[in-house]
Tab-separated table of C-alpha atoms in Angstrom:
chain	number	residue	atom	x	y	z
A	225	MET	CA	21.895	215.115	114.115
A	226	THR	CA	23.279	215.984	110.676
A	227	VAL	CA	21.881	214.635	107.422
A	228	ARG	CA	24.433	214.609	104.618
A	229	ALA	CA	22.889	214.712	101.190
A	230	VAL	CA	24.365	212.772	98.296
A	231	GLY	CA	22.467	213.538	95.108
A	232	ILE	CA	18.789	214.176	95.731
A	233	LEU	CA	18.200	212.024	98.806
A	234	ALA	CA	20.465	211.746	101.855
A	235	GLN	CA	22.375	208.480	101.869
A	236	ARG	CA	23.728	208.855	105.391
A	237	VAL	CA	22.629	210.183	108.769
A	238	ASP	CA	25.139	211.172	111.439
A	239	THR	CA	24.372	211.201	115.155
A	240	PRO	CA	26.730	211.912	118.060
A	241	ARG	CA	27.776	208.255	118.430
A	242	LEU	CA	26.558	206.555	115.264
A	243	VAL	CA	26.569	206.660	111.496
A	244	LEU	CA	23.523	205.379	109.636
A	245	ARG	CA	24.500	204.562	106.060
A	246	ARG	CA	23.278	202.386	103.243
A	247	PRO	CA	24.306	198.731	103.644
A	248	GLN	CA	27.321	197.575	101.643
A	249	ARG	CA	28.216	194.094	100.442
A	250	GLY	CA	31.179	194.059	102.777
A	251	ASP	CA	28.810	194.367	105.750
A	252	ALA	CA	27.519	190.823	105.215
A	253	PRO	CA	29.931	188.965	107.562
A	254	ALA	CA	29.304	191.359	110.457
A	255	MET	CA	25.548	191.325	109.956
A	256	ALA	CA	25.453	187.542	109.757
A	257	ALA	CA	27.491	187.223	112.945
A	258	LEU	CA	25.144	189.548	114.824
A	259	LEU	CA	21.879	188.100	113.505
A	260	ASN	CA	22.836	184.449	113.846
A	261	ASP	CA	21.942	184.773	117.511
A	262	TRP	CA	18.590	183.499	118.734
A	263	ASP	CA	18.416	186.186	121.422
A	264	VAL	CA	18.365	188.760	118.597
A	265	ALA	CA	16.428	186.899	115.890
A	266	ARG	CA	13.570	185.759	118.109
A	267	TRP	CA	12.261	189.305	118.398
A	268	LEU	CA	12.170	189.882	114.617
A	269	ALA	CA	9.294	189.045	112.286
A	270	GLN	CA	10.970	188.426	108.945
A	271	VAL	CA	14.504	187.250	109.635
A	272	PRO	CA	15.419	183.628	108.818
A	273	PHE	CA	17.185	181.611	111.494
A	274	PRO	CA	19.884	180.350	111.429
A	275	TYR	CA	21.147	183.425	109.583
A	276	THR	CA	24.040	183.087	107.126
A	277	GLU	CA	26.326	185.393	105.175
A	278	ARG	CA	24.388	184.453	102.048
A	279	ASP	CA	21.189	185.658	103.745
A	280	ALA	CA	22.945	188.931	104.530
A	281	ARG	CA	24.260	189.364	100.971
A	282	ASP	CA	20.812	188.684	99.516
A	283	TRP	CA	19.240	191.171	101.916
A	284	ILE	CA	21.804	193.869	101.098
A	285	ALA	CA	21.164	193.421	97.358
A	286	GLN	CA	17.433	193.638	97.957
A	287	CYS	CA	17.928	196.824	99.981
A	288	ALA	CA	19.648	198.474	97.010
A	289	ARG	CA	16.833	197.512	94.643
A	290	ASN	CA	14.114	198.680	97.000
A	291	TRP	CA	15.878	201.984	97.769
A	292	ASN	CA	15.976	202.725	94.048
A	293	ARG	CA	12.273	201.853	93.795
A	294	GLY	CA	11.441	204.227	96.637
A	295	ILE	CA	9.764	201.631	98.827
A	296	ASN	CA	12.405	200.717	101.373
A	297	TYR	CA	15.116	202.802	103.012
A	298	GLN	CA	17.472	200.663	105.076
A	299	PHE	CA	20.605	201.679	106.967
A	300	ALA	CA	23.473	199.784	108.502
A	301	VAL	CA	24.188	201.269	111.923
A	302	VAL	CA	27.897	201.850	112.461
A	303	ALA	CA	29.521	202.822	115.756
A	304	ARG	CA	31.962	205.690	115.528
A	305	ALA	CA	35.617	205.031	116.312
A	306	ARG	CA	35.362	206.453	119.823
A	307	GLU	CA	32.514	203.997	120.514
A	308	GLY	CA	34.760	201.020	119.896
A	309	GLY	CA	35.654	201.120	116.217
A	310	GLU	CA	33.812	201.924	113.017
A	311	ARG	CA	31.973	198.636	112.710
A	312	VAL	CA	28.419	197.551	111.997
A	313	ILE	CA	26.492	197.007	115.214
A	314	GLY	CA	22.943	196.792	113.887
A	315	HIS	CA	20.371	197.925	111.366
A	316	ILE	CA	17.464	200.346	111.138
A	317	GLY	CA	15.173	201.282	108.295
A	318	LEU	CA	11.841	202.445	106.952
A	319	ARG	CA	9.708	200.090	104.888
A	320	ARG	CA	6.714	201.170	102.792
A	321	SER	CA	3.949	198.799	101.774
A	322	ALA	CA	1.420	199.730	99.098
A	323	GLU	CA	-0.893	200.928	101.859
A	324	ASP	CA	1.895	203.024	103.385
A	325	LEU	CA	2.716	204.564	100.012
A	326	ALA	CA	-0.935	205.575	99.585
A	327	SER	CA	-1.152	207.120	103.056
A	328	GLY	CA	2.276	208.778	103.254
A	329	SER	CA	3.418	206.403	105.986
A	330	ALA	CA	6.294	204.004	106.654
A	331	GLU	CA	7.078	201.216	109.095
A	332	LEU	CA	10.164	201.553	111.274
A	333	GLY	CA	12.155	198.394	111.977
A	334	TYR	CA	15.499	197.837	113.640
A	335	TRP	CA	17.778	195.452	115.502
A	336	PHE	CA	21.124	195.601	117.306
A	337	GLY	CA	23.650	192.932	118.177
A	338	ARG	CA	23.186	191.646	121.716
A	339	GLY	CA	26.481	193.135	122.892
A	340	HIS	CA	25.155	196.619	122.097
A	341	TRP	CA	21.896	196.466	124.042
A	342	GLY	CA	21.401	198.850	126.928
A	343	SER	CA	23.685	201.509	125.451
A	344	GLY	CA	21.022	203.922	124.219
A	345	PHE	CA	22.027	203.202	120.608
A	346	GLY	CA	18.511	202.041	119.731
A	347	THR	CA	16.890	205.291	120.806
A	348	GLU	CA	19.590	207.360	119.097
A	349	ALA	CA	19.211	205.468	115.827
A	350	ALA	CA	15.401	205.433	115.965
A	351	ARG	CA	15.230	209.191	116.408
A	352	ALA	CA	17.630	209.645	113.492
A	353	ALA	CA	15.646	207.337	111.214
A	354	ILE	CA	12.361	209.004	112.131
A	355	GLY	CA	13.892	212.408	111.404
A	356	PHE	CA	15.054	211.081	108.032
A	357	GLY	CA	11.533	209.881	107.284
A	358	PHE	CA	9.909	213.203	108.023
A	359	ASP	CA	12.644	215.553	106.766
A	360	GLU	CA	13.943	213.648	103.736
A	361	LEU	CA	10.989	211.520	102.642
A	362	GLY	CA	8.258	213.954	103.640
A	363	LEU	CA	6.244	211.291	105.437
A	364	ALA	CA	3.078	212.065	107.351
A	365	ARG	CA	3.285	209.150	109.790
A	366	ILE	CA	5.785	206.525	110.967
A	367	TRP	CA	4.694	203.429	112.837
A	368	ALA	CA	6.256	200.323	114.348
A	369	THR	CA	5.353	197.083	116.070
A	370	ALA	CA	7.037	195.016	118.760
A	371	LEU	CA	6.177	191.824	120.551
A	372	PRO	CA	4.194	192.652	123.687
A	373	ASP	CA	6.897	191.158	125.934
A	374	ASN	CA	9.733	192.975	124.169
A	375	ASP	CA	10.068	195.599	126.868
A	376	ARG	CA	13.389	196.900	125.520
A	377	SER	CA	11.977	197.698	122.100
A	378	LEU	CA	8.769	199.224	123.440
A	379	LYS	CA	10.873	201.477	125.660
A	380	VAL	CA	13.081	202.521	122.722
A	381	LEU	CA	10.070	203.380	120.565
A	382	GLY	CA	8.546	205.437	123.362
A	383	LYS	CA	11.790	207.350	123.865
A	384	ALA	CA	11.803	208.024	120.106
A	385	GLY	CA	8.458	209.810	120.368
A	386	MET	CA	6.085	207.009	119.404
A	387	VAL	CA	2.839	206.363	121.271
A	388	PRO	CA	0.535	203.305	121.321
A	389	VAL	CA	-2.262	203.504	118.743
A	390	GLY	CA	-3.701	199.978	118.725
A	391	THR	CA	-2.781	196.416	117.845
A	392	THR	CA	-2.371	194.309	114.713
A	393	MET	CA	-1.740	190.690	113.780
A	394	GLN	CA	1.799	189.975	112.613
A	395	THR	CA	3.457	186.774	111.418
A	396	TYR	CA	6.773	185.875	113.039
A	397	ALA	CA	8.623	183.433	110.801
A	398	THR	CA	11.191	182.670	113.500
A	399	ARG	CA	8.419	181.537	115.847
A	400	ASN	CA	6.182	180.000	113.173
A	401	ALA	CA	3.263	181.951	114.607
A	402	THR	CA	0.932	184.861	113.941
A	403	LEU	CA	0.617	187.029	117.022
A	404	GLU	CA	-1.274	190.103	118.136
A	405	VAL	CA	1.224	192.898	118.699
A	406	PRO	CA	0.995	196.543	119.784
A	407	VAL	CA	1.326	199.292	117.188
A	408	LEU	CA	3.068	202.544	118.060
A	409	ALA	CA	3.187	205.598	115.815
A	410	VAL	CA	4.179	209.227	115.547
A	411	GLU	CA	2.674	211.824	113.223
A	412	ARG	CA	4.703	214.601	111.648
A	413	THR	CA	3.090	217.246	113.884
A	414	GLY	CA	3.631	215.091	116.964
A	415	TRP	CA	7.283	214.622	116.007
A	416	ARG	CA	7.800	218.365	115.709
A	417	ALA	CA	6.338	218.891	119.173
A	418	PHE	CA	8.358	215.991	120.608
A	419	THR	CA	11.698	217.209	119.226
A	420	ALA	CA	10.977	220.792	120.284
A	421	GLY	CA	10.200	219.646	123.821
A	422	ASP	CA	13.281	217.416	123.869
A	423	ALA	CA	15.505	220.294	122.781
A	424	ALA	CA	13.962	222.573	125.384
A	425	GLY	CA	14.574	219.961	128.068
A	426	ARG	CA	18.239	219.634	127.121
A	427	GLY	CA	18.603	223.413	127.275
A	428	ARG	CA	17.521	223.646	130.894
């Protein structure tokens, strides 16, 4: 994974098959098309449904404001040309509440269009975003939640080095419900050990 710095903070993360970059206004049609799918939206806590291009444009504008404020670092996930064309296939990002800012933490969130499930893109992007959080933002801890029956997401988070640490209550606007969900997390020291072990495994 290569992080390319633009100015003080990296604006883009490159992985073997993906580019994680800041969302652009022109991404709105692709994002709306991918998110206006109940099979995608039903797993997400804060996404309106149906999802329109206006929703996407508003979200992209909000991303820019929050990046500049240092509280939210969101990336459009783009497949490289050899993976079927340089197009947006999903999103991943780190969000920091007031509590996270005080503790040096961030929440990882992501989604991918249904046609890109099962490809390993989620794990690849999650590892890249976590690396960005520790290497670029200097975080101490990154955490995430997933619905307890979202086996795909729980598997992705585990492959990205996260381990279960408890549960929390989370409101899902798409389901009009507040549900108890598992929390997974990785500490900076745990991430270093995980990536070192992963690299050693690939070298065998």
